[in-house]
Structures are given as structure tokens and as C-alpha cells.
CSV table of C-alpha atoms (C1' of nucleotides) in Angstrom, one decimal:
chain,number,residue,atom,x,y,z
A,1,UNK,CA,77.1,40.6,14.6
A,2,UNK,CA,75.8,37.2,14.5
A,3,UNK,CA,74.7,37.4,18.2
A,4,UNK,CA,71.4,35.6,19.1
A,5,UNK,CA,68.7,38.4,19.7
A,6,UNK,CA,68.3,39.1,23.6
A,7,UNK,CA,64.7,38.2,23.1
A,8,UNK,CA,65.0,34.7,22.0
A,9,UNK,CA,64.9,33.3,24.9
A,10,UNK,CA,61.9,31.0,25.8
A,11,UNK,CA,59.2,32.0,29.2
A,12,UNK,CA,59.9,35.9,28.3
A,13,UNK,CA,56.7,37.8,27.9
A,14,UNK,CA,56.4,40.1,25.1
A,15,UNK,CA,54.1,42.4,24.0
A,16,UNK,CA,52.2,45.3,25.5
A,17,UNK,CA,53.5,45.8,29.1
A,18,UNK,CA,51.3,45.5,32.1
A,19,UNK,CA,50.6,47.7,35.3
A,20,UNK,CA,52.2,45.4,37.4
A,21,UNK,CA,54.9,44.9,34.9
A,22,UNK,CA,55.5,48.7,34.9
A,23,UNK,CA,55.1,49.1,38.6
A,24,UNK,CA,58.3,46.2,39.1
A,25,UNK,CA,60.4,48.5,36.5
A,26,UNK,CA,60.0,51.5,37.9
A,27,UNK,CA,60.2,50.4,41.2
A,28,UNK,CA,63.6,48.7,40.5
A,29,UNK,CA,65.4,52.0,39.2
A,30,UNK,CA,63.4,54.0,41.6
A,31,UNK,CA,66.1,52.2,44.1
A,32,UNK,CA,68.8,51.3,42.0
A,33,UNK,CA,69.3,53.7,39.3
A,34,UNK,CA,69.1,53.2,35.1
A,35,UNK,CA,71.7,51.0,33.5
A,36,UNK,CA,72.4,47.6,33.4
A,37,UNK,CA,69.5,46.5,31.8
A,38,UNK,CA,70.6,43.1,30.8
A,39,UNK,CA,70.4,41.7,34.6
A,40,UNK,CA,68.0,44.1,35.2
A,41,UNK,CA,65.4,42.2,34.5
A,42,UNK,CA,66.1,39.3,36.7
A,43,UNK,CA,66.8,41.5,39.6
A,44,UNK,CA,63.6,43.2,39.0
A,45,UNK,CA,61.5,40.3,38.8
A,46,UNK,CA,60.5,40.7,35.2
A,47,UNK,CA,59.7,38.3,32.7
A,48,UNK,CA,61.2,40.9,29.8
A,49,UNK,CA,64.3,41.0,28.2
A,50,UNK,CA,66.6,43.7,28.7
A,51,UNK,CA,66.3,45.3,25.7
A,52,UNK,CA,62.6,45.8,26.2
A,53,UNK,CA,62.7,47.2,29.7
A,54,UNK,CA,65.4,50.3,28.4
A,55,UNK,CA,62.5,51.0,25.7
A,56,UNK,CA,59.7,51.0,28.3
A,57,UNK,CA,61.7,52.9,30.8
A,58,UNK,CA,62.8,55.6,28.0
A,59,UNK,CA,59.6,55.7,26.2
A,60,UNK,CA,57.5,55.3,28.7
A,61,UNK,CA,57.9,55.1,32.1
A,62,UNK,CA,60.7,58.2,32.6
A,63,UNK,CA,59.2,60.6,34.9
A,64,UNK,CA,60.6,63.5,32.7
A,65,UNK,CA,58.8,62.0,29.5
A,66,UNK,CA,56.3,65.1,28.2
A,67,UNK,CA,52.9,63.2,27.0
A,68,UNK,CA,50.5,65.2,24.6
A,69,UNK,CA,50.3,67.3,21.2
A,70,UNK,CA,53.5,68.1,19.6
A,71,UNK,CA,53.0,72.0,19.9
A,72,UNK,CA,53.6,73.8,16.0
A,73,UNK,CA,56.5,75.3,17.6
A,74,UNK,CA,58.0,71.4,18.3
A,75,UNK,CA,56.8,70.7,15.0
A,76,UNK,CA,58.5,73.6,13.5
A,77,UNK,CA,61.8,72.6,15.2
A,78,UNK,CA,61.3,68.8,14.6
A,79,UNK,CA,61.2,70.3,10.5
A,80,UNK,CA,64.1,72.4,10.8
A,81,UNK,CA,66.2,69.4,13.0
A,82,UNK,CA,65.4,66.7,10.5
A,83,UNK,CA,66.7,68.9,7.3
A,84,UNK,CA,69.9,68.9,9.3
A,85,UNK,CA,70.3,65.8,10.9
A,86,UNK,CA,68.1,63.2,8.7
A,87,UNK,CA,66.8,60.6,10.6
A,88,UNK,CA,68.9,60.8,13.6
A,89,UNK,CA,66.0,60.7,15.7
A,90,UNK,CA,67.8,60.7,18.9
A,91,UNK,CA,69.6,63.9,18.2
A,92,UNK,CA,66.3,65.3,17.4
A,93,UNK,CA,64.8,64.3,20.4
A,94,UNK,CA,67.8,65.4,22.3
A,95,UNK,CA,67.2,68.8,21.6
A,96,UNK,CA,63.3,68.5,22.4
A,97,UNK,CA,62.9,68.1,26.1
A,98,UNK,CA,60.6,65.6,27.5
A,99,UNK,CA,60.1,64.1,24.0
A,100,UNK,CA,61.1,60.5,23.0
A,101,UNK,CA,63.0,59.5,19.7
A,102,UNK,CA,60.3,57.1,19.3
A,103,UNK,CA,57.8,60.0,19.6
A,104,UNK,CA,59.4,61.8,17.0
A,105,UNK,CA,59.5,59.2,14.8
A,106,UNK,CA,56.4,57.5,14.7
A,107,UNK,CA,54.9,62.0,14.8
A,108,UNK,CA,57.4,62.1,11.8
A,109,UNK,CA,56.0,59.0,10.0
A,110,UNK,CA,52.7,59.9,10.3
A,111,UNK,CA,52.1,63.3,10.3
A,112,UNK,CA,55.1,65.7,9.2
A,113,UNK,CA,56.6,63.5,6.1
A,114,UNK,CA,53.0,63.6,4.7
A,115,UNK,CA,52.6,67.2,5.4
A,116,UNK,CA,55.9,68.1,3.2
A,117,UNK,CA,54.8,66.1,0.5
A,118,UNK,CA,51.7,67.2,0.5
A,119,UNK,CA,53.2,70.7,0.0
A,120,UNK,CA,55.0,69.1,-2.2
A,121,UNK,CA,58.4,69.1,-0.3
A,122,UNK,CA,60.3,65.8,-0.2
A,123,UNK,CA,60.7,64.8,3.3
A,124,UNK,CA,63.9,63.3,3.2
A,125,UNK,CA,66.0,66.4,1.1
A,126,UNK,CA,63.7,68.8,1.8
A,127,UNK,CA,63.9,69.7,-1.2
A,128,UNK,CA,60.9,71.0,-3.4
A,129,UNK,CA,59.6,68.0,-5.6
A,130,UNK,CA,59.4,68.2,-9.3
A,131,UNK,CA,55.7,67.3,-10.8
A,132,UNK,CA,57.2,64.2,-12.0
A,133,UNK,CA,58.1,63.3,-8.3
A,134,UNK,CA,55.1,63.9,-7.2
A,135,UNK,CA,53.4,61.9,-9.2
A,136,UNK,CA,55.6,58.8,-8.7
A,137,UNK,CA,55.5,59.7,-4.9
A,138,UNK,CA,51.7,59.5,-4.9
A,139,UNK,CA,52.2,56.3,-6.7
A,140,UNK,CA,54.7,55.4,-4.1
A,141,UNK,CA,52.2,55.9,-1.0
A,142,UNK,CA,49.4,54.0,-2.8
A,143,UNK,CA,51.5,51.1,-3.0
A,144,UNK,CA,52.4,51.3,0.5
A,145,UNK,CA,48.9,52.0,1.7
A,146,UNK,CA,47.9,48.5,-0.1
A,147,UNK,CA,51.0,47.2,1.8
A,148,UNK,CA,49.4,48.2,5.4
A,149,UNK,CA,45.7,47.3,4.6
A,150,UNK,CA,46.9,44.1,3.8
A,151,UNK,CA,48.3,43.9,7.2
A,152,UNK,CA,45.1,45.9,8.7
A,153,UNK,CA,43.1,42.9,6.6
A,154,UNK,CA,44.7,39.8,7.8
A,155,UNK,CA,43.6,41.3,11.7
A,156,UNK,CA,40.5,41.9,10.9
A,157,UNK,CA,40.2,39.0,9.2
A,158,UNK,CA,41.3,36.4,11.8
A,159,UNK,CA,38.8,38.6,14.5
A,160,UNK,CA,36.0,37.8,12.3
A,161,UNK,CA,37.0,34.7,11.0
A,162,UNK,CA,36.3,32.0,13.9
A,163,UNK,CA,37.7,29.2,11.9
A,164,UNK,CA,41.8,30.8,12.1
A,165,UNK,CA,42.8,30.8,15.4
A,166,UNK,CA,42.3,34.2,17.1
A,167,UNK,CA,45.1,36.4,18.3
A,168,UNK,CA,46.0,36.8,21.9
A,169,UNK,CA,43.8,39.6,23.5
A,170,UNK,CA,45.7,42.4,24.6
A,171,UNK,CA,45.8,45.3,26.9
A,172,UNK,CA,46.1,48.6,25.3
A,173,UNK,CA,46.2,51.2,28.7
A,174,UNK,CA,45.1,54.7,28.1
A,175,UNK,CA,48.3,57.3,27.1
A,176,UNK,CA,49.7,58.5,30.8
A,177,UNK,CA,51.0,62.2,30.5
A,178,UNK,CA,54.0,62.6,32.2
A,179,UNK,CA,54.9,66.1,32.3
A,180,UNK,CA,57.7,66.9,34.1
A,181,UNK,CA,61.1,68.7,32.5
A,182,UNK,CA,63.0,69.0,35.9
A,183,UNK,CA,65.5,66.2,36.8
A,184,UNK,CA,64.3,64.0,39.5
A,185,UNK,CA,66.7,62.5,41.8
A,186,UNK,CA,66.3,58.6,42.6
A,187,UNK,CA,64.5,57.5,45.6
A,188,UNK,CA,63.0,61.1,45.8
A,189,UNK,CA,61.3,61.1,42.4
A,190,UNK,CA,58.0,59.6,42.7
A,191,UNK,CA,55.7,57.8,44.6
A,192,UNK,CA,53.6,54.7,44.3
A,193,UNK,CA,50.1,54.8,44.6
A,194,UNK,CA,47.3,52.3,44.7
A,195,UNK,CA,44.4,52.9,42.4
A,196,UNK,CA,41.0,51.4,42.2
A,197,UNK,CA,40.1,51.0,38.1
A,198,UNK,CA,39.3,48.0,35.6
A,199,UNK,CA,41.8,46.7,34.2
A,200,UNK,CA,41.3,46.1,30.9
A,201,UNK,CA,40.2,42.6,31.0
A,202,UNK,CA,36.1,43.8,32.1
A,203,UNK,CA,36.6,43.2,35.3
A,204,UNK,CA,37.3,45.7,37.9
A,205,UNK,CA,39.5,45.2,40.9
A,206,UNK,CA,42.4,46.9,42.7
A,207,UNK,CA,45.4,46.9,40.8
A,208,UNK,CA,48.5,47.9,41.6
A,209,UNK,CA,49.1,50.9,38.9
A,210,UNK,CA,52.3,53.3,38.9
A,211,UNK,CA,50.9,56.7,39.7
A,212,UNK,CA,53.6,59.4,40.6
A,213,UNK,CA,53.7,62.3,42.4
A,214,UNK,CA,56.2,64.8,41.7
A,215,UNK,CA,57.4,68.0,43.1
A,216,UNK,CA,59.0,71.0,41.6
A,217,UNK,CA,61.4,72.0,44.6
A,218,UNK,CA,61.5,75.6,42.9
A,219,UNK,CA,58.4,76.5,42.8
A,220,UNK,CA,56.5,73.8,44.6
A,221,UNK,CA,54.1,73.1,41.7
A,222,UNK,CA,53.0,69.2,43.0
A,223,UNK,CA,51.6,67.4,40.2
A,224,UNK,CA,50.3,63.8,39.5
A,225,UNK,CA,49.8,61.6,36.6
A,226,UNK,CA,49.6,58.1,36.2
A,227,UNK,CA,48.1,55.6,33.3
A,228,UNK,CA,44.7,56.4,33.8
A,229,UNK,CA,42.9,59.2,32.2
A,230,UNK,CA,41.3,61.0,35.3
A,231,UNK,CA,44.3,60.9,37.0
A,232,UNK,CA,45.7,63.9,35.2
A,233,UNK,CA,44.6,67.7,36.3
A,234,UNK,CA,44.3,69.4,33.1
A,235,UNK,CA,45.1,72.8,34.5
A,236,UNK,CA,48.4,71.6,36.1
A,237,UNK,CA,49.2,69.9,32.3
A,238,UNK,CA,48.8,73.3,31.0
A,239,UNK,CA,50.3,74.9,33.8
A,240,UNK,CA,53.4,72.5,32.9
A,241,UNK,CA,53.2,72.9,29.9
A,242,UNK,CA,53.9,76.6,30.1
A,243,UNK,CA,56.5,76.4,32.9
A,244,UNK,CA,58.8,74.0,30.4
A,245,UNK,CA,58.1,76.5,27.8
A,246,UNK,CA,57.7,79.9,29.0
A,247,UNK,CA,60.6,79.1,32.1
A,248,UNK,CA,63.3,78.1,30.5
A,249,UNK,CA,62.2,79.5,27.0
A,250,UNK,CA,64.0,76.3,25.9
A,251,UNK,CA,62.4,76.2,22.2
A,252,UNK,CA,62.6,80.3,22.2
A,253,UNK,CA,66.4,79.7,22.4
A,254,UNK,CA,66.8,77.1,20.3
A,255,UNK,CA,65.0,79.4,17.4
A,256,UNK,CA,67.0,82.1,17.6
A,257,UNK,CA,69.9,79.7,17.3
A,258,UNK,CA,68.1,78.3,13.7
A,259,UNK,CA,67.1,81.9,12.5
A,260,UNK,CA,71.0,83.0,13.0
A,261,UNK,CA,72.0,80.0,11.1
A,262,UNK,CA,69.2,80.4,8.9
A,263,UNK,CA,70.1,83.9,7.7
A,264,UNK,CA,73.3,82.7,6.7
A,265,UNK,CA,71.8,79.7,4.8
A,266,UNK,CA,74.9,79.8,2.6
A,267,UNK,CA,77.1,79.3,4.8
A,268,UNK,CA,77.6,75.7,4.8
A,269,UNK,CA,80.2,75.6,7.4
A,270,UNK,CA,78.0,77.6,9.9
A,271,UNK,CA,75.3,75.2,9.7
A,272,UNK,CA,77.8,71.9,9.9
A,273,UNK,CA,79.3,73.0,12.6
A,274,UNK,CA,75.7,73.8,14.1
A,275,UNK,CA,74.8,70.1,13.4
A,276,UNK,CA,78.5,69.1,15.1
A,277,UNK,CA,77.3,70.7,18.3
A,278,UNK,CA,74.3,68.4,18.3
A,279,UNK,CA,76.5,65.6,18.5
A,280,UNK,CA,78.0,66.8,21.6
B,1,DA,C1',24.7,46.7,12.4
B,2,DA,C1',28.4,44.7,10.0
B,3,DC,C1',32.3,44.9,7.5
B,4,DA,C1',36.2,47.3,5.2
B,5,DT,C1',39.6,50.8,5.2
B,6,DA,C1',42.8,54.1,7.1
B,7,DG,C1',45.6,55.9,10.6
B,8,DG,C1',48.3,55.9,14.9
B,9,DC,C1',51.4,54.3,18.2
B,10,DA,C1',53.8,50.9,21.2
B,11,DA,C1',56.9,47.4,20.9
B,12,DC,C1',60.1,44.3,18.4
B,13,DC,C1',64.1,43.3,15.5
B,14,DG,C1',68.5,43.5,13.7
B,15,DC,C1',72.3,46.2,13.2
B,16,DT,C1',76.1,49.4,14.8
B,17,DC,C1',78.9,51.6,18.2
B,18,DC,C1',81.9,51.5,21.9
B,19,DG,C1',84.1,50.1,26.1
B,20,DT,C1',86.4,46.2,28.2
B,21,DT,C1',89.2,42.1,28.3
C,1,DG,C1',94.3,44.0,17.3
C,2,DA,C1',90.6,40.7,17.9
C,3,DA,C1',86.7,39.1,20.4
C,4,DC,C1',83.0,39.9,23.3
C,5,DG,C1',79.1,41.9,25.3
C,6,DG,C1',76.2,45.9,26.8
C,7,DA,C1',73.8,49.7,25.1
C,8,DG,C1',71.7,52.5,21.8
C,9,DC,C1',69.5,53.5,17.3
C,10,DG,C1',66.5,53.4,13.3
C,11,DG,C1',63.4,50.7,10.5
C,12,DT,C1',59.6,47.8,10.7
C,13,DT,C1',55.6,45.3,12.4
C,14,DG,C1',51.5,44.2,15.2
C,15,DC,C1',47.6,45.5,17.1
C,16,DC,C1',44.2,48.8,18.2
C,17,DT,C1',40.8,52.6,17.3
C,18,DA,C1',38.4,55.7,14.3
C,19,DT,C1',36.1,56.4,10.2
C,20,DG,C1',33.8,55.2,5.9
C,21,DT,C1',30.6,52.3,3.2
DNA sequence: AACATAGGCAACCGCTCCGTT
DNA sequence: GAACGGAGCGGTTGCCTATGT
């Protein structure tokens, strides 16, 4: 408590990352591993703080991250987690492999808690929401929608406005897919390749941009993906897709687990000493 | 075509937890 | 037991794109 913020130092970039920013972190724990991410940045050759290299590398950049549509089934789960855990949004991704606690925030923020209310379930109880509530909910979200157009406003403004100094351009890449459940060991995970694409600036060069190549020792399935959109083979995302799900029937297993508890609804220690074991 | 509004997501911030000294 | 520091978490913000007028 008290402690200056890690980012406050001077000379540190912040912001969107880069490629070559990307390519340095992932390079680094390619050969020395995850942890330590307050030197890690200095070893790595990074202009970030630490903090902001473990949120790139967990959001981002881990070769086991799963990129794409929240399937209804990891919906349905993400429901049934949240009524028992609240907003513990790393438990909830812990039981959702390949998916990010980020992920499942910002997918609960913006799609989920309006769904419930909308059928007119509070998000946060779960519990069904009086008329009244509604109402003042509706209310609520008005309020809050002024809130973020004012926001949305003052950007738009200053990029029309030439007169108030204009914000720094930035980089947005296109979403990578990453699709990968299996655990990759270090030094044997993934592979650097050189692309040829523009970088986001309008001009078009080489650019050194983190493109992997992994291998599913079991069945041999190679796959690659990177951060540019033709990179990805749609048939191998699907074919992913259904090996993390069909495979290990991870989700499958976790249902039967909620329809056992959910039978016995009443039982309140049943269920909290389900939500104990998430802790684990 | 130009501008306004709405929605989405990556990244930042500040706090807490927990291990070490 | 107190102080310190690294790591992790959840809330919030900034910026972008899509859609509407």
C-alpha cells in the first residue's frame, strides 16, 4: 500500500504493444521461462514495465491462449461459474481452457450481463428482477451509456477538431487466434517466423512479426497462427477447436459436474464445497 | 460524405495477497 | 510481528470500429 505504481517511471512505452515489442517478450520466455517479470523487462530489452509484460504474455501472447467466439456451451458455463463465484474472473477462467480472465470479463461486460437483464435476470444475484428493478436498471444503463458517449465524444471530437491537439496514432493489429490447449514446453514451443505485411503505419515492409508453429506430439496436428489474419487455416481452427472439445470433453465434464450439483440446488453445502474445489 | 452514437476490447491502475527478510 | 516487494486480480479507461442519422 502506498507503493509508487510500477509504471511511473519516465522513457517506458505504454499503450498498444508492437510486433517487435511482442516478438522481444516472447522470445525472452521462449528461453528463459515465465516469472520474474519485474527484471524481465530489462533483460528482455523492453521499454514496458513489468506489470504490463505478465498482462501481454497472459492475455496475449501464451501459446495455449484459444482466440475466437465464446461457444454457447462457454457461455453456458461462464453463467453457471459466475452465479457461484461472482466476479472472480480468474477462477472462471481457470476452469475454461485457453480462455483469459480478461476474456471473460470484458465477454461478461458486454455481452452476458446485458443478456440476463434483458431476460430480466440481475447479473450480479442472478436473481430474477422485480419490474421495479428493471425499470431503475434501464435507468441505470442510460446513465451509463451517456457516461461512455461522453468519453466516445471527447475522441471524436479532438479527431475532428484540428485546433485540440490530436491524440497519438496508434496501432491496433488484427486479433491472432491462438489455439492450442496442450502444454508447450520452453524452447520447443514455437517458432519465429518472418512475415512480409504492412504494418499499420501505410507502409509496407518486412517486419519482424511472432508467428508460431506448433505441434501436437499426440496426434501430429501442425498448426500455425500468428497476428495477421491470413495466417490462420480455418480448417485447422475448427479442427482445434473440436480436438480441445470433443478430446478431452473438458466442458462435457465440467456439465455433468454442474447438473449433479444442480439437481441438488438445495443443498447449499454441496454447491460450497463445489465452489471450494475451484479454489484449489 | 460527414458527423454522431454505440459497442467492443486491449491495456492501465490501484489494490490485495503472499512469500521473504 | 513488521516491513518490503513481487505477483495477481478486478475495475476502469482509452481508443478503435461499426452502425445510424
Amino acid at each position: 500500500m502506498g507503493r509508487a505504481p510500477c509504471c511511473s517511471k519516465v522513457g517506458l512505452h505504454r499503450g498498444p504493444w508492437t510486433p517487435r515489442e511482442d516478438t522481444l517478450l516472447t522470445k525472452y520466455i521462449q528461453a528463459h521461462g515465465e516469472g520474474h517479470w519485474r527484471s524481465l523487462p530489462k533483460k528482455a530489452g523492453l521499454l514496458r514495465c513489468g506489470k504490463s509484460c505478465r498482462l501481454r504474455w497472459m492475455n496475449y501472447l501464451r501459446p495455449d491462449i484459444k482466440r475466437g467466439n465464446i461457444t454457447p456451451d462457454e457461455e453456458d458455463l461462464i453463467i453457471r461459474l459466475h452465479a457461484l463465484l461472482g466476479n472472480r474472473w480468474s477462477l472462471i477462467a481457470g476452469r475454461l481452457p485457453g480462455r483469459t480472465d480478461n476474456e471473460i470479463k470484458n465477454y461478461w461486460n458486454t455481452h452476458l450481463s446485458k443478456r440476463l437483464r434483458n431476460q430480466g435476470t440481475d447479473p450480479k444475484t442472478h436473481r430474477k428482477l422485480s419490474d421495479e428493478a428493471v425499470s431503475q436498471d434501464a435507468r441505470k444503463r442510460r446513465n451509463s451509456k451517456n457516461n461512455n458517449h461522453r468519453r466516445s465524444q471527447n475522441y471524436n471530437r479532438n479527431k475532428t477538431n484540428p485546433s485540440v491537439e490530436p491524440l497519438k496514432h496508434q496501432v491496433h493489429l488484427p486479433k491472432p487466434i491462438r489455439v492450442t490447449s496442450f502444454v508447450v514446453p520452453i524452447n520447443e514451443s514455437f517458432k519465429f517466423n518472418n512475415l512480409s505485411h504492412g504494418d499499420g503505419d501505410g507502409e509496407v515492409g518486412t517486419t519482424e512479426v511472432p508467428c508460431y508453429s506448433f505441434k501436437d506430439s499426440d496426434n501430429g496436428a501442425g498448426f500455425l497462427v500468428g497476428d495477421n489474419d491470413d495466417i490462420v487455416n480455418g480448417s485447422d481452427f475448427d479442427y482445434q477447436m473440436s480436438q480441445v472439445f470433443t478430446g478431452e470433453n473438458t466442458l462435457e465434464k465440467l456439465y455433468e459436474e454442474y447438473l449433479q450439483i444442480l439437481k441438488n440446488e438445495d443443498d447449499q453445502v454441496q454447491l460450497d464445497s463445489f465452489a471450494e474445489s475451484l479454489l484449489i
